[in-house]
XYZ file of C-alpha atoms in Angstrom:
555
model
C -58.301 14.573 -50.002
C -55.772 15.772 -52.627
C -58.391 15.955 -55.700
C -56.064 12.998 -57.999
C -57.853 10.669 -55.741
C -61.382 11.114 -55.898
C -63.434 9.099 -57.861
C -64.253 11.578 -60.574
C -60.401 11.012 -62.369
C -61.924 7.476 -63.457
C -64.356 9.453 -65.923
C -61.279 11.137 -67.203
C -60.067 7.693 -69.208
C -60.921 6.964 -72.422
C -63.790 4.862 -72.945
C -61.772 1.591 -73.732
C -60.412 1.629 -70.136
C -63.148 3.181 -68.566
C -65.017 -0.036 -68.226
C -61.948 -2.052 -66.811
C -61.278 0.742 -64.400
C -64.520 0.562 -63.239
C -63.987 -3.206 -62.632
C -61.183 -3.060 -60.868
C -62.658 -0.625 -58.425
C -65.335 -3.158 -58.033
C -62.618 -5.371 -56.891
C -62.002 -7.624 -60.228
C -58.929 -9.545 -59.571
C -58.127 -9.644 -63.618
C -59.079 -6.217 -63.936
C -56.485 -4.735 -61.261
C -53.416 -6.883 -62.478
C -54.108 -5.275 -65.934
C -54.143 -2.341 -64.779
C -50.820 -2.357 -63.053
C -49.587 -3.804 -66.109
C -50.522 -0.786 -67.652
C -48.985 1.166 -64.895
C -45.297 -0.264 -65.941
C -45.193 0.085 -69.140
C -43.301 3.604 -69.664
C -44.437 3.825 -73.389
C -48.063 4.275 -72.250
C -50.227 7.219 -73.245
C -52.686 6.833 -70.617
C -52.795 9.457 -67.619
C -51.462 6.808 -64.976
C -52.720 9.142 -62.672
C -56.073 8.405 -63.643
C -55.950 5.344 -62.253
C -54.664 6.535 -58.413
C -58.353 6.709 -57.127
C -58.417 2.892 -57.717
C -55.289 2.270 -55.424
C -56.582 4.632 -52.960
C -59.841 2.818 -52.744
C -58.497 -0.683 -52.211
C -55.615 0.781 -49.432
C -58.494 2.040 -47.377
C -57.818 0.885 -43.848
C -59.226 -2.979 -43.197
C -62.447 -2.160 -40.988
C -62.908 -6.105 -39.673
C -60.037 -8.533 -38.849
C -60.786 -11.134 -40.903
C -59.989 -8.690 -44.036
C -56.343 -8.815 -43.465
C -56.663 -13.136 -44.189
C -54.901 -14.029 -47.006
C -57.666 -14.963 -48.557
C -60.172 -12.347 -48.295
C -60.721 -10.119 -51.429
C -60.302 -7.036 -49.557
C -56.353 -8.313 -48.947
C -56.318 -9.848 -52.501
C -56.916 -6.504 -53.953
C -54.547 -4.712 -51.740
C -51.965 -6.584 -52.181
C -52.201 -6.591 -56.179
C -52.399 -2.695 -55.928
C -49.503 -1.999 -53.834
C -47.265 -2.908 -57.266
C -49.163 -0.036 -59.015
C -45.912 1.680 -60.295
C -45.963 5.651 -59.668
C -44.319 7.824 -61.598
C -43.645 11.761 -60.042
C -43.444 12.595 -63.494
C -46.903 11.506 -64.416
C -48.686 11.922 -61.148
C -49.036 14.918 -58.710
C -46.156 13.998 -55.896
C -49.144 15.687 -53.182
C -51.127 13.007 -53.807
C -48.449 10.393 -53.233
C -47.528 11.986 -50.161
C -51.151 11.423 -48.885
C -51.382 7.836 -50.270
C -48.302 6.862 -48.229
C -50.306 6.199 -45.082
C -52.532 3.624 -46.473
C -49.523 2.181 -48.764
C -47.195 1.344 -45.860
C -50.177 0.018 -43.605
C -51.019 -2.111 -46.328
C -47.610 -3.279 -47.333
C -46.579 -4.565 -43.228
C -49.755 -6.683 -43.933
C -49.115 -8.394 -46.617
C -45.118 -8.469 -46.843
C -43.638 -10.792 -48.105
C -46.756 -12.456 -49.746
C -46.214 -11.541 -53.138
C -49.195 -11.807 -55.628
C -47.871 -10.506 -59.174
C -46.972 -12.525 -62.041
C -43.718 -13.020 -61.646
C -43.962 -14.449 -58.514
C -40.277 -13.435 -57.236
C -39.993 -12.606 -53.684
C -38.176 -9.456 -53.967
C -41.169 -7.823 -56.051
C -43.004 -6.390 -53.149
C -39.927 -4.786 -51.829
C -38.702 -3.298 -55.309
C -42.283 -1.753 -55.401
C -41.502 -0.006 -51.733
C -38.687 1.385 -52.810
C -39.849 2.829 -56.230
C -42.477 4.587 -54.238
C -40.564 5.822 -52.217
C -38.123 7.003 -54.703
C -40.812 8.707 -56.688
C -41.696 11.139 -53.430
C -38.128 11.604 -52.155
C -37.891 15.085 -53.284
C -41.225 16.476 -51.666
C -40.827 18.550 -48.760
C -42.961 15.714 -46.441
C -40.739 12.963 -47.742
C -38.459 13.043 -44.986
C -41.009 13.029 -42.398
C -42.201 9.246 -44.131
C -38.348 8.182 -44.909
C -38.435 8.282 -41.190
C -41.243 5.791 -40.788
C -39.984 3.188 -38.059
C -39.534 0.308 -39.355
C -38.962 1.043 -43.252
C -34.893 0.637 -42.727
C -35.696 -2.710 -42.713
C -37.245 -3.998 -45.291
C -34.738 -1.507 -47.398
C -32.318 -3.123 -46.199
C -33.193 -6.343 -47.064
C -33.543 -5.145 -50.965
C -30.105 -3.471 -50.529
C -28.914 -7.046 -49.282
C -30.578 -8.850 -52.270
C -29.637 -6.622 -55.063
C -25.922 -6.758 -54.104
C -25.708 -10.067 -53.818
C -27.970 -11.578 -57.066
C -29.126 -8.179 -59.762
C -25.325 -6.044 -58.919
C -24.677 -6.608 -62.722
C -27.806 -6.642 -64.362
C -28.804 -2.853 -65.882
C -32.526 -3.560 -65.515
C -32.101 -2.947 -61.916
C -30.734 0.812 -62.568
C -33.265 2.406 -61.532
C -33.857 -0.129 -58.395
C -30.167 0.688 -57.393
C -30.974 4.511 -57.548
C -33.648 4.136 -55.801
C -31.952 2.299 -52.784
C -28.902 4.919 -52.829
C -31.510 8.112 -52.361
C -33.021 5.924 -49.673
C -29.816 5.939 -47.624
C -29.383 9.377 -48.445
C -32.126 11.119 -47.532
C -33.391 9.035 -45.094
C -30.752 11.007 -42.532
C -32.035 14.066 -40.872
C -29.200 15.444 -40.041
C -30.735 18.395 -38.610
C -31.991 16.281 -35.611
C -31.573 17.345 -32.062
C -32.326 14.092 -29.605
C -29.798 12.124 -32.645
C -28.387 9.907 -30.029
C -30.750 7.157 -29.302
C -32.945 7.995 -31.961
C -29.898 6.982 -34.935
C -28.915 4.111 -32.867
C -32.540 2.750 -33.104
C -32.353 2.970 -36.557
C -29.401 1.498 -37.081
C -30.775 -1.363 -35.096
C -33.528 -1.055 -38.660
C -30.642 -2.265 -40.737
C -28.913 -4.505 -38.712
C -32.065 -6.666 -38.419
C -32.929 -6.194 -42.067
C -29.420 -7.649 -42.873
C -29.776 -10.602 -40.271
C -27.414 -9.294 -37.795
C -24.493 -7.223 -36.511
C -22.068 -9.428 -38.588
C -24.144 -9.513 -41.839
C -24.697 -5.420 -41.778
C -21.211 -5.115 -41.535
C -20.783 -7.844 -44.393
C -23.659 -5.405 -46.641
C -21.385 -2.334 -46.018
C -17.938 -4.085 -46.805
C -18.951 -5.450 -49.670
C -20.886 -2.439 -51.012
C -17.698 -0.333 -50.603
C -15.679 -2.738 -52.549
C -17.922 -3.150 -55.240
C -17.803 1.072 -56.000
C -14.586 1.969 -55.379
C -13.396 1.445 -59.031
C -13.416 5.754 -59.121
C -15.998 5.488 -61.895
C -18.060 8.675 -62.198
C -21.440 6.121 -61.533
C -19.789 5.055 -58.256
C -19.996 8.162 -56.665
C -23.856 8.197 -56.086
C -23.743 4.468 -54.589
C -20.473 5.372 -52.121
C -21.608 8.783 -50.937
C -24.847 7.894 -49.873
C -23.564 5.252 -47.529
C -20.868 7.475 -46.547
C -23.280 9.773 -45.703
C -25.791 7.163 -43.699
C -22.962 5.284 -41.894
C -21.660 9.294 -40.530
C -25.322 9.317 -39.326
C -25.519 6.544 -37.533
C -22.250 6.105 -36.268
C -22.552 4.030 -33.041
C -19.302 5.289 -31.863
C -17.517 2.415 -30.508
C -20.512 -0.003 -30.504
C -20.616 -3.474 -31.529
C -21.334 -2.160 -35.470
C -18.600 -0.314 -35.683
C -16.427 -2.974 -33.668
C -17.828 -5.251 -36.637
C -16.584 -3.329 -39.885
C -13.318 -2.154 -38.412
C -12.424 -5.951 -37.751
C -13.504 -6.660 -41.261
C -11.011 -4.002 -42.657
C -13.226 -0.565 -43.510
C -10.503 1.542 -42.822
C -8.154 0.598 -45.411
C -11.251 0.057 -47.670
C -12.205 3.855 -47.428
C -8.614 5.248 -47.611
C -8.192 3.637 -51.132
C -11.801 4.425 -52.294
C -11.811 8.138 -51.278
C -7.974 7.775 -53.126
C -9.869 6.406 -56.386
C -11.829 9.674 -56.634
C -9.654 12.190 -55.566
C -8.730 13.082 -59.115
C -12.151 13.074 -60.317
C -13.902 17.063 -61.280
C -17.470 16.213 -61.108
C -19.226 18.784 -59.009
C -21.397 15.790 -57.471
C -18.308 14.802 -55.925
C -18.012 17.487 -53.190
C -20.300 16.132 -50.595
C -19.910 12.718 -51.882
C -16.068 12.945 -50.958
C -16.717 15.270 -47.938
C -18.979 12.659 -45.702
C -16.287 9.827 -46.556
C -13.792 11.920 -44.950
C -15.702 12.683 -41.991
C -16.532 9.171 -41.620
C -12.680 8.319 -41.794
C -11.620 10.555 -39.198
C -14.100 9.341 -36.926
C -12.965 5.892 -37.896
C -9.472 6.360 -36.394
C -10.993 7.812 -33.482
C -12.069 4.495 -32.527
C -10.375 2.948 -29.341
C -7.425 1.681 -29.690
C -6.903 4.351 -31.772
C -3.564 2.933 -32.990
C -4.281 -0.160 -35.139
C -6.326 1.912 -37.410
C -4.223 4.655 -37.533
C -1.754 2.084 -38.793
C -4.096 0.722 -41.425
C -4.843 4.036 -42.953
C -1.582 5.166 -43.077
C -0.352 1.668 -44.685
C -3.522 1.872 -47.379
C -1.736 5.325 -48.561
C -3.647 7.944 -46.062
C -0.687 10.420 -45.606
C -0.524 11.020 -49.698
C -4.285 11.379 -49.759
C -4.516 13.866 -47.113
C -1.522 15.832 -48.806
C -3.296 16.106 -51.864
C -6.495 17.223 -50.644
C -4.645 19.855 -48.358
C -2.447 21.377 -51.757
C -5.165 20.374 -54.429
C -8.410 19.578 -53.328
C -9.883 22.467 -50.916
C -13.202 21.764 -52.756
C -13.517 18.220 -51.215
C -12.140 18.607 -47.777
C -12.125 21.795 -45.764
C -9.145 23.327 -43.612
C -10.882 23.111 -41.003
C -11.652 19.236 -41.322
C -8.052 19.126 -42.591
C -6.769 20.372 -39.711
C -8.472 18.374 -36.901
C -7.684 15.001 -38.854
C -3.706 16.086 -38.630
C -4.535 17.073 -34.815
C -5.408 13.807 -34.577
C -2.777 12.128 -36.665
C -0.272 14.225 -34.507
C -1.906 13.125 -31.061
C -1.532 9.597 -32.151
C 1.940 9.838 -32.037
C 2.071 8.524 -28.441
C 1.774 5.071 -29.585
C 5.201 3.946 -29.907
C 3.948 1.048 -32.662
C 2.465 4.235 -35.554
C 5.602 5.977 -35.691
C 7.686 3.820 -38.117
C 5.129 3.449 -40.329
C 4.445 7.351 -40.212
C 7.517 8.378 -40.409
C 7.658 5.964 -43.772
C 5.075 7.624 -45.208
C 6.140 10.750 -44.093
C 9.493 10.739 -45.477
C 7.644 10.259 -48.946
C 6.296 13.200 -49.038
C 9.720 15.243 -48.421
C 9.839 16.239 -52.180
C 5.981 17.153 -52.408
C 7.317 19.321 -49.220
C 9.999 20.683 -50.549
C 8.054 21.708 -53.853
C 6.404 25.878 -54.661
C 2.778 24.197 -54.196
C 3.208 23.077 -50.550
C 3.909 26.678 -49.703
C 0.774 27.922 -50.513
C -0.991 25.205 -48.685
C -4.033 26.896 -46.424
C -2.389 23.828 -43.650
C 1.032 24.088 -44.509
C 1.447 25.168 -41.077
C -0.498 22.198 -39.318
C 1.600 19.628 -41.169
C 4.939 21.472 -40.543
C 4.299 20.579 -36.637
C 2.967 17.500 -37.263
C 6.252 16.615 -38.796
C 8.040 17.862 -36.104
C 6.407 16.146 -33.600
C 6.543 13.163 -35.603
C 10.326 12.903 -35.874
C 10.673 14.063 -32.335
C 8.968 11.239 -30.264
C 10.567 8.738 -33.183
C 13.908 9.997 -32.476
C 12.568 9.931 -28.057
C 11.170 6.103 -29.178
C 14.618 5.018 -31.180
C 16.511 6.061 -28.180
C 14.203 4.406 -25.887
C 14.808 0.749 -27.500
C 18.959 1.526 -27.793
C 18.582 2.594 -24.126
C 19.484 0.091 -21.499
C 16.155 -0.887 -18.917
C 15.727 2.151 -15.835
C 16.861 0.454 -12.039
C 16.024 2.947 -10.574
C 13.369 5.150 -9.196
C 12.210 7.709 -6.268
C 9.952 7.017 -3.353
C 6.298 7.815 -3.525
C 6.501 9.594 0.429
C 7.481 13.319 -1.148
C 9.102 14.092 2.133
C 12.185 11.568 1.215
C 13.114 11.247 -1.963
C 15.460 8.096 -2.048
C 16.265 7.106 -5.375
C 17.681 3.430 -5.797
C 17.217 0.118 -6.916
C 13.399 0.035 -8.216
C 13.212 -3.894 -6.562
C 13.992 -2.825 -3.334
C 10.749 -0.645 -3.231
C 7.415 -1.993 -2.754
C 4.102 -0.942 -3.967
C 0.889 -0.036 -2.342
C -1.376 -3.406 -3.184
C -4.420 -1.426 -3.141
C -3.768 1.089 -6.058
C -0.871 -0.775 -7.514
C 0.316 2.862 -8.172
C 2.521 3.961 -5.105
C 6.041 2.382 -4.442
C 7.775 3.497 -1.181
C 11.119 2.203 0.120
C 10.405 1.620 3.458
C 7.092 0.741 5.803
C 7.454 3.971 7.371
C 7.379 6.331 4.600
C 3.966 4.312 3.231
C 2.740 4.950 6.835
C 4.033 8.609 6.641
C 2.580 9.191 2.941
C -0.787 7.259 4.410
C -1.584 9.822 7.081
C 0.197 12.734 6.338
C 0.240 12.823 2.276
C -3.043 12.111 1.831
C -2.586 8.841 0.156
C -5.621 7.715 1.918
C -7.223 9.576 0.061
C -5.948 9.348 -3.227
C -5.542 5.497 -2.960
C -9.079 4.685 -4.257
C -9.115 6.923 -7.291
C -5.420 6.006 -8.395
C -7.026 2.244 -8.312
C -10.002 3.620 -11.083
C -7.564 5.599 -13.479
C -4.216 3.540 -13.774
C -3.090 2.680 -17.097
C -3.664 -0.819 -16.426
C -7.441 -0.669 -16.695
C -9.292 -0.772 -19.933
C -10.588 1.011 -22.182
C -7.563 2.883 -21.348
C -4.827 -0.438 -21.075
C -1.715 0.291 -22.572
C 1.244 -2.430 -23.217
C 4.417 -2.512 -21.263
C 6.074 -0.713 -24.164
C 3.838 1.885 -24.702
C 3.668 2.827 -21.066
C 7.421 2.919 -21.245
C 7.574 5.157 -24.373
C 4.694 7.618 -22.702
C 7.048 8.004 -19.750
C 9.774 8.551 -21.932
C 8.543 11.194 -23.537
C 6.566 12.918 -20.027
C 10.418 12.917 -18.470
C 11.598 14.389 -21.480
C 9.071 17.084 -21.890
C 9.677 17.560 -17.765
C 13.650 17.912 -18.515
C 12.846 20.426 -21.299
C 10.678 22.719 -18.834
C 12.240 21.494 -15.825
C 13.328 25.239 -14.509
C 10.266 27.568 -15.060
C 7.883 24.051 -13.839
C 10.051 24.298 -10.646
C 9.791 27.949 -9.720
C 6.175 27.672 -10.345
C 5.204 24.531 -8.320
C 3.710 24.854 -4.626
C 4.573 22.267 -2.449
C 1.624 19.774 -1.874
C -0.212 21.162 -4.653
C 1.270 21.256 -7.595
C 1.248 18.944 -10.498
C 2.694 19.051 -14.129
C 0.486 18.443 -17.301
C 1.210 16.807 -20.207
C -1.272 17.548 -23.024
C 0.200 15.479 -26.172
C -3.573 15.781 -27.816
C -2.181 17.612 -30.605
C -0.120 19.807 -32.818
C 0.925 21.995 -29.843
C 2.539 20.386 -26.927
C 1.867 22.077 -23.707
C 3.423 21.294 -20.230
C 1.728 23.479 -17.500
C 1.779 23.597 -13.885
C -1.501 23.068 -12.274
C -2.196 24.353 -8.773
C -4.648 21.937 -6.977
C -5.575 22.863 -3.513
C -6.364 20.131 -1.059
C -9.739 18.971 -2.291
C -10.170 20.638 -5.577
C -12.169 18.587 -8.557
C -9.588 18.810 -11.697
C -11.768 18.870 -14.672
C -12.096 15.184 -16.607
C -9.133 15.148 -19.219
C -10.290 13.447 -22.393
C -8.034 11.094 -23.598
C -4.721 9.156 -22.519
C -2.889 11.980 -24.690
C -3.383 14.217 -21.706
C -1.113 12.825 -18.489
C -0.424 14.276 -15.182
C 3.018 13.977 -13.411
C 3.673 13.934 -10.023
C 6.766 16.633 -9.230
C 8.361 16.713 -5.962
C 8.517 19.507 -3.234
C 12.185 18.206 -2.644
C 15.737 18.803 -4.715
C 14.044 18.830 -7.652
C 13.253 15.681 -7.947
C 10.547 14.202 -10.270
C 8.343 11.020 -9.016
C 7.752 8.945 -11.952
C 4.069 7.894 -11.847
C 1.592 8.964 -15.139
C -1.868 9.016 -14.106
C -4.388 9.145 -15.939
C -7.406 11.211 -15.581
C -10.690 8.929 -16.497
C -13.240 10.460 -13.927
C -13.427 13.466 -12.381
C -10.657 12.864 -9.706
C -9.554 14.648 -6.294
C -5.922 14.825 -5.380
C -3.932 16.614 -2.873
């Protein structure tokens, strides 16, 4: 037992309090509330600390049942104890540490009875959180902020205070206390993360009421400190930092917020402080921009893109890449223009990002873009930019294709695309005569590609894709085929050979991959990255984009 919470501190007070803390060990109801009366008033000259063996005594663990009754004095004197205010300043933070245990037992028992004077609700979870703000920066404090179940009840205050005490200054200190909790509550250095962050962002979702109502806390707790007021940046980073921790990927949470507009929400409160010096701002800033780029990684990828880029992402990102090193990285700089870049297969982003990009010609133009550590990086990603929106604007001047090739790589006939039909298992082959489907059955091996063509075509989700955008991704597969048309060709073995298109990112590649007759091709993440059938005959190219979702076999 740390030594602050033995008996002999009591003997330590002067003699005018040595009597009531000697009651209130005893278990005097009148005697404890006075002294945590005592223990709030800041202006005291008494040793608070003095008075920790009392709260250790009456947190001892309940030995019979019928002490954890409401009306037992054993619970009556917990209860008024566990609003004993602790101050690190005043009291060894050890001793805290080792008083936690009892506290939090205590507290699950009697929450939400609340037995002070003011009789407000909220009292017993204010108290939670002060405690826990006074041990926060003890070595064992993250091993407690950990405690399953504590998210909750956090949550809950962080729900209250938001919506009834946000502009009262008495509850400074309350508000501090709730932003340290979401800070260093993540332990970022944890291996098994996966199902051990999604539990705990179960925590808050039941502490707000629900799915909906989380997302509600979070939405409205980025709008109300995004103002780009020094004293915002505390409140912002920290949930930047806890939503990065327990991103659930594309769960039903992060379904939630993205409906209710967090991406253009973040875009213009990381904008607000981008001009700001404070050294606090650095990781503040930093986990906002993480959690944006995983934002737009969320499937359907597009619509957000579209958001960010409309809520002014493009001039943000240019800033940070010529101004700002301190808050963003290269490195992150350079995979969120990657992704930015690979985006650019989605026929409905590239007026708006061509917009925004055409903004930013002077800024380009200008001495200070040239010494940009990414200068590079957004060089191609204007390139490709204007590329597939010149490929997309001749697309919609273009009249519709008639025509097409057979599927049976031993013809080739290229006419009318109604006169062929199509394979009604897979919905993917189209041949122009009942032969060459027999022919392409037995000999090409469409038996067995038929059932893993059915799996991976554009048509199923996650991976659907509109009419249009289908039409614009084979627009630009035929003309990156036409561009490499002549070295593909000398390259290609007939039977098993087939031509990627990786459009993940600032480099474009187009390579010929050699599959032999029962080969596994390695998963392909993403629908950036397309395969294209080529032909063994004259050349010619067989128009179907597959898409690789499982690991797939293929002649």
């Amino acid at each position: 037992m740390h030594p602050a919470l033995t008996d002999e501190n009591l003997k330590g007070l002067p003699a005018t309090l040595r009597t009531l803390a000697l009651e209130a060990y005893q278990g005097s109801r009148a005697a404890l509330q006075e002294i945590v009366k005592l223990s709030r008033r800041r202006d005291t000259s008494i040793e608070r600390a003095l008075f920790l063996p009392i709260v250790y005594h009456h947190l001892r663990p309940p030995t019979q049942p019928d002490e954890c009754s409401l009306d037992h004095p054993r619970a009556i004197a917990a209860r008024i104890v566990l609003h004993f205010r602790v101050f690190k300043n005043d009291m060894p933070t050890e001793a805290l540490v080792e008083l936690w245990p009892r506290y939090w037992s205590w507290f699950q028992i009697s929450n939400p009875i609340e037995t002070d004077d003011t009789g407000k609700p909220e009292h017993n979870l204010i108290s939670l959180v002060l405690f826990l703000f006074e041990i926060f920066e003890h070595p064992g404090s993250m091993a407690i902020f950990q405690t399953p179940g504590l998210r909750l009840y956090v949550c809950q205050l962080w729900n209250l205070m938001l919506l009834e005490h946000i502009h009262d200054p008495s509850y400074t200190v309350i508000y501090k206390a709730i932003w340290a909790f979401l800070r260093f509550s993540c332990d970022l250095d944890k291996s098994d993360s996966s199902t051990t962050r999604l539990e705990e962002l179960q925590e808050f979702i039941d502490g707000a009421g629900g799915v909906a109502d989380f997302a509600a806390l979070v939405i409205r707790h980025i709008a109300l400190f995004s103002s780009g007021r020094q004293q915002d940046v505390l409140p912002l980073g920290s949930l930047f930092c806890l939503l990065g921790y327990i991103d659930s990927g594309d769960g039903p949470f992060r379904c939630e917020i993205i409906s209710r507009g967090v991406v253009q929400l973040v875009v213009r409160a990381l904008a607000a402080f981008q001009n700001l010096t404070a050294e606090s701002l650095v990781t503040p800033f930093t986990y906002g921009f993480v959690f944006i780029r995983s934002l737009l990684s969320t499937h359907p990828v597009y619509p957000w893109v579209k958001q960010a880029v409309k809520a002014g992402f493009l001039p943000l990102l240019m800033h940070c890449s010529m101004r700002r090193q301190d808050l963003v990285k290269p490195k992150l700089l350079v995979e969120v223009i990657n992704h930015l870049a690979s985006s650019c297969i989605y026929p409905s982003v590239l007026p708006r990002l061509g917009t925004s990009m055409t903004g930013l010609r002077e800024i380009m133009a200008g001495p200070q873009f040239h010494n940009c550590p990414v200068r590079a990086q957004w060089l191609k990603f204007k390139a490709i930019l204007f590329a597939q929106l010149s490929t997309l604007n001749k697309l919609e001047a273009s009249a519709p294709v008639t025509e097409r090739a057979c599927d049976n790589l031993d013809c080739g006939k290229i006419q009318d695309k109604l006169m062929f039909h199509r394979c009604a298992a897979c919905k993917c082959m189209y041949y122009c005569s009942d032969t060459c489907q027999r022919h392409d059955w037995a000999g090409g091996s469409h038996r067995d590609e038929c059932g893993m063509l059915r799996n991976i075509r554009l048509e199923n989700p996650p991976f659907s894709l509109t009419t249009t955008q289908k039409q614009f991704i084979l627009a630009l597969v035929s003309e990156g085929y036409q561009q490499h048309r002549d070295v593909l060709l000398a390259k290609q073995t007939p039977g098993c050979s087939f031509v990627q298109f990786n459009f993940s990112g600032l480099d474009k590649e187009v390579n010929n991959i050699f599959v032999p007759k029962g080969c596994q091709i390695s998963e392909l993440p993403g629908l950036q990255q397309l395969l294209l059938r080529a032909s063994r005959k004259d050349g010619l190219v067989v128009p179907t984009v597959e898409h690789a979702q499982y690991r797939i076999r293929t002649r």
